[in-house]
């Protein structure tokens, strides 16, 4: 009897970490994270190294995850400063390792422009989250996956302007990511790509004063 009880307990524990999947018709799904980057006297302007600077940047990151390998097959991000009414779209550059259910994983972003480089490393622990509205578009759509709902880590800049072209900085900062379950559900149910998700997020971000916002260019480095 004790042996049977022990087996049942083990099975119950394992069941907590078993993903609840429906049919994955398309073989991939989209995750949308809200991002926050903050620096507290850990940056300096490359054109004026006399003092350490503080600052903050907000943003959204959209990831296209492939099943069953759980690899990032596409990504797109928007960083913005609401006070300055400026934003920049930075595509690609994201990897997750490892990407396994119920396990800790590291998300890394690495991008470079002709002048500098920008890195983000953030870690989180997987938990069950709903990424589709049930029966929203298809009765057989995926309902839950195990992914980090929150991730925290650091950002490093080497002569890089995250948003504003006149703020080329070097230094470090703290980064946090929070899964936006509403947007994740919306863009999966609508069958959107990461580009379409970020474009829609930008449209909603600037809709109150579209003519007041400036889209700053991102020119990827070609080695």
Tab-separated table of C-alpha atoms in Angstrom:
chain	number	residue	atom	x	y	z
A	1	UNK	CA	0.000	0.000	0.000
A	2	UNK	CA	2.824	2.366	0.878
A	3	UNK	CA	4.563	1.572	-2.419
A	4	UNK	CA	1.386	2.285	-4.349
A	5	UNK	CA	0.950	5.593	-2.504
A	6	UNK	CA	4.550	6.557	-3.281
A	7	UNK	CA	4.015	5.835	-6.991
A	8	UNK	CA	0.847	7.930	-7.026
A	9	UNK	CA	2.672	10.830	-5.376
A	10	UNK	CA	5.476	10.652	-7.962
A	11	UNK	CA	2.969	10.568	-10.802
A	12	UNK	CA	1.148	13.543	-9.314
A	13	UNK	CA	4.377	15.547	-9.125
A	14	UNK	CA	5.283	14.646	-12.694
A	15	UNK	CA	1.820	15.615	-13.810
A	16	UNK	CA	2.393	19.167	-12.581
A	17	UNK	CA	5.208	19.547	-15.114
A	18	UNK	CA	3.432	17.934	-18.053
A	19	UNK	CA	2.339	20.552	-20.612
A	20	UNK	CA	-1.326	20.581	-21.550
A	21	UNK	CA	-1.374	20.740	-25.327
A	22	UNK	CA	-4.093	20.651	-27.892
A	23	UNK	CA	-3.309	20.127	-31.561
A	24	UNK	CA	-0.547	22.393	-32.882
A	25	UNK	CA	-1.733	22.833	-36.422
A	26	UNK	CA	0.847	25.377	-37.495
A	27	UNK	CA	3.782	23.887	-35.563
A	28	UNK	CA	4.650	27.147	-33.827
A	29	UNK	CA	3.267	29.831	-31.529
A	30	UNK	CA	3.927	33.467	-30.617
A	31	UNK	CA	4.884	34.833	-27.193
A	32	UNK	CA	4.709	38.549	-26.374
A	33	UNK	CA	6.737	39.946	-23.468
A	34	UNK	CA	6.554	43.440	-22.020
A	35	UNK	CA	10.066	44.737	-21.333
A	36	UNK	CA	11.639	47.259	-18.989
A	37	UNK	CA	15.274	48.412	-19.116
A	38	UNK	CA	16.610	50.553	-16.281
A	39	UNK	CA	20.030	51.958	-15.467
A	40	UNK	CA	20.973	53.727	-12.247
A	41	UNK	CA	24.235	55.590	-12.834
A	42	UNK	CA	25.651	52.646	-14.787
A	43	UNK	CA	25.784	54.228	-18.261
A	44	UNK	CA	27.866	56.967	-19.820
A	45	UNK	CA	27.595	58.946	-23.021
A	46	UNK	CA	30.419	57.965	-25.358
A	47	UNK	CA	30.749	61.616	-26.364
A	48	UNK	CA	30.890	62.837	-22.771
A	49	UNK	CA	32.466	60.432	-20.294
A	50	UNK	CA	32.569	62.899	-17.407
A	51	UNK	CA	29.665	61.352	-15.501
A	52	UNK	CA	27.565	58.227	-15.045
A	53	UNK	CA	23.970	58.358	-16.232
A	54	UNK	CA	20.606	56.849	-15.315
A	55	UNK	CA	17.657	56.157	-17.555
A	56	UNK	CA	14.848	53.825	-18.523
A	57	UNK	CA	13.401	52.385	-21.729
A	58	UNK	CA	10.214	50.355	-22.180
A	59	UNK	CA	9.358	47.905	-24.904
A	60	UNK	CA	7.751	44.736	-26.196
A	61	UNK	CA	9.365	41.567	-27.495
A	62	UNK	CA	7.554	39.073	-29.754
A	63	UNK	CA	8.951	35.568	-30.237
A	64	UNK	CA	7.930	32.869	-32.693
A	65	UNK	CA	8.584	29.501	-31.031
A	66	UNK	CA	8.850	26.328	-33.100
A	67	UNK	CA	7.465	23.009	-31.894
A	68	UNK	CA	8.582	20.410	-30.990
A	69	UNK	CA	12.195	21.691	-30.793
A	70	UNK	CA	11.163	24.847	-28.895
A	71	UNK	CA	13.541	27.047	-30.870
A	72	UNK	CA	13.149	30.747	-31.585
A	73	UNK	CA	12.566	30.862	-35.345
A	74	UNK	CA	11.807	34.592	-35.499
A	75	UNK	CA	11.719	37.596	-33.186
A	76	UNK	CA	10.931	41.290	-33.272
A	77	UNK	CA	11.110	44.005	-30.633
A	78	UNK	CA	10.088	47.608	-30.174
A	79	UNK	CA	11.802	49.880	-27.645
A	80	UNK	CA	10.288	53.259	-26.821
A	81	UNK	CA	10.551	56.314	-24.581
A	82	UNK	CA	7.057	57.701	-24.026
A	83	UNK	CA	8.302	61.039	-22.727
A	84	UNK	CA	10.320	61.619	-25.885
A	85	UNK	CA	7.608	60.070	-28.089
A	86	UNK	CA	10.219	58.034	-29.927
A	87	UNK	CA	10.514	54.348	-30.710
A	88	UNK	CA	12.788	51.947	-32.525
A	89	UNK	CA	12.077	48.504	-33.992
A	90	UNK	CA	14.898	45.975	-33.621
A	91	UNK	CA	14.257	42.658	-35.394
A	92	UNK	CA	15.947	39.307	-34.767
A	93	UNK	CA	18.850	38.503	-32.503
A	94	UNK	CA	17.006	36.405	-29.885
A	95	UNK	CA	17.860	32.884	-28.712
A	96	UNK	CA	16.574	30.802	-25.776
A	97	UNK	CA	18.634	28.027	-24.210
A	98	UNK	CA	17.440	25.594	-23.106
A	99	UNK	CA	13.733	25.884	-23.878
A	100	UNK	CA	12.198	22.972	-21.948
A	101	UNK	CA	8.922	22.671	-20.027
A	102	UNK	CA	9.101	23.348	-16.275
A	103	UNK	CA	12.805	24.210	-16.402
A	104	UNK	CA	14.829	27.374	-16.012
A	105	UNK	CA	15.954	28.962	-19.256
A	106	UNK	CA	18.025	31.859	-20.498
A	107	UNK	CA	16.790	34.335	-23.093
A	108	UNK	CA	19.526	36.229	-24.938
A	109	UNK	CA	19.280	39.130	-27.353
A	110	UNK	CA	22.359	40.212	-29.297
A	111	UNK	CA	22.226	42.902	-31.982
A	112	UNK	CA	24.716	45.288	-33.551
A	113	UNK	CA	24.571	48.393	-35.712
A	114	UNK	CA	27.491	50.011	-37.571
A	115	UNK	CA	28.545	51.882	-34.415
A	116	UNK	CA	27.966	49.530	-31.500
A	117	UNK	CA	26.414	46.473	-29.877
A	118	UNK	CA	23.494	45.709	-27.540
A	119	UNK	CA	22.991	42.600	-25.397
A	120	UNK	CA	20.265	41.340	-23.086
A	121	UNK	CA	20.464	38.200	-20.940
A	122	UNK	CA	17.481	37.252	-18.772
A	123	UNK	CA	16.551	34.048	-16.940
A	124	UNK	CA	13.201	32.645	-15.863
A	125	UNK	CA	11.396	29.484	-14.788
A	126	UNK	CA	8.729	27.812	-16.898
A	127	UNK	CA	5.104	27.703	-15.786
A	128	UNK	CA	1.840	26.817	-17.492
A	129	UNK	CA	0.301	29.761	-19.329
A	130	UNK	CA	-2.593	30.019	-21.762
A	131	UNK	CA	-1.482	31.306	-25.133
A	132	UNK	CA	-4.689	30.827	-27.133
A	133	UNK	CA	-8.254	31.702	-26.397
A	134	UNK	CA	-9.981	28.294	-26.567
A	135	UNK	CA	-11.948	27.900	-29.790
A	136	UNK	CA	-11.242	31.517	-30.719
A	137	UNK	CA	-10.153	30.636	-34.236
A	138	UNK	CA	-9.962	26.863	-34.255
A	139	UNK	CA	-11.470	24.267	-31.956
A	140	UNK	CA	-8.167	22.357	-31.995
A	141	UNK	CA	-5.838	25.214	-31.152
A	142	UNK	CA	-3.125	25.023	-28.518
A	143	UNK	CA	-4.357	26.140	-25.098
A	144	UNK	CA	-1.391	25.967	-22.704
A	145	UNK	CA	2.376	25.780	-22.837
A	146	UNK	CA	5.087	25.924	-20.198
A	147	UNK	CA	7.115	29.116	-20.611
A	148	UNK	CA	8.591	31.693	-18.203
A	149	UNK	CA	5.941	34.215	-17.187
A	150	UNK	CA	8.669	36.543	-15.899
A	151	UNK	CA	12.367	36.859	-16.680
A	152	UNK	CA	15.015	39.082	-15.116
A	153	UNK	CA	18.599	39.848	-16.000
A	154	UNK	CA	20.977	42.453	-17.366
A	155	UNK	CA	21.573	44.570	-20.439
A	156	UNK	CA	24.934	45.700	-21.813
A	157	UNK	CA	25.550	48.503	-24.308
A	158	UNK	CA	28.722	49.225	-26.248
A	159	UNK	CA	28.375	52.583	-28.032
A	160	UNK	CA	24.730	51.834	-28.803
A	161	UNK	CA	21.606	53.988	-28.945
A	162	UNK	CA	18.614	51.876	-27.900
A	163	UNK	CA	16.107	54.512	-29.042
A	164	UNK	CA	17.433	58.064	-29.444
A	165	UNK	CA	20.250	58.632	-31.960
A	166	UNK	CA	21.809	61.371	-29.815
A	167	UNK	CA	22.028	59.038	-26.795
A	168	UNK	CA	24.838	56.701	-27.808
A	169	UNK	CA	25.849	55.035	-24.569
A	170	UNK	CA	28.098	52.407	-23.055
A	171	UNK	CA	27.371	50.603	-19.800
A	172	UNK	CA	24.969	48.228	-18.119
A	173	UNK	CA	21.402	48.093	-16.893
A	174	UNK	CA	18.778	45.820	-15.395
A	175	UNK	CA	16.122	44.212	-17.570
A	176	UNK	CA	12.815	42.564	-16.734
A	177	UNK	CA	10.365	40.785	-19.010
A	178	UNK	CA	6.755	39.932	-18.202
A	179	UNK	CA	4.640	37.728	-20.451
A	180	UNK	CA	1.653	39.692	-21.730
A	181	UNK	CA	-0.894	36.886	-21.747
A	182	UNK	CA	-3.627	39.033	-23.296
A	183	UNK	CA	-1.511	40.056	-26.275
A	184	UNK	CA	-0.039	36.555	-26.576
A	185	UNK	CA	-3.528	35.075	-26.740
A	186	UNK	CA	-4.705	37.749	-29.176
A	187	UNK	CA	-1.909	37.342	-31.705
A	188	UNK	CA	-1.941	33.551	-31.586
A	189	UNK	CA	-5.696	33.422	-32.046
A	190	UNK	CA	-5.367	35.755	-35.000
A	191	UNK	CA	-2.533	33.785	-36.537
A	192	UNK	CA	-0.187	36.766	-36.555
A	193	UNK	CA	3.547	36.794	-37.221
A	194	UNK	CA	5.940	38.564	-34.844
A	195	UNK	CA	6.184	41.468	-37.307
A	196	UNK	CA	2.407	41.864	-37.383
A	197	UNK	CA	2.224	41.643	-33.597
A	198	UNK	CA	4.835	44.382	-33.072
A	199	UNK	CA	3.294	46.590	-35.774
A	200	UNK	CA	-0.092	46.300	-34.073
A	201	UNK	CA	1.452	47.098	-30.680
A	202	UNK	CA	3.091	50.207	-32.178
A	203	UNK	CA	-0.198	51.306	-33.736
A	204	UNK	CA	-1.903	51.122	-30.341
A	205	UNK	CA	1.051	52.812	-28.627
A	206	UNK	CA	1.015	55.921	-30.818
A	207	UNK	CA	-2.692	56.103	-31.735
A	208	UNK	CA	-3.449	59.036	-29.403
A	209	UNK	CA	-0.876	61.246	-31.135
A	210	UNK	CA	0.531	59.450	-34.193
A	211	UNK	CA	2.006	62.590	-35.739
A	212	UNK	CA	3.925	63.394	-32.546
A	213	UNK	CA	5.858	60.106	-32.499
A	214	UNK	CA	9.136	59.508	-34.295
A	215	UNK	CA	10.317	56.127	-35.532
A	216	UNK	CA	14.086	56.055	-35.130
A	217	UNK	CA	15.915	53.894	-37.681
A	218	UNK	CA	17.784	50.728	-36.834
A	219	UNK	CA	20.505	49.792	-39.324
A	220	UNK	CA	21.882	46.305	-38.651
A	221	UNK	CA	25.596	45.779	-38.952
A	222	UNK	CA	26.694	43.813	-42.010
A	223	UNK	CA	29.945	41.960	-41.283
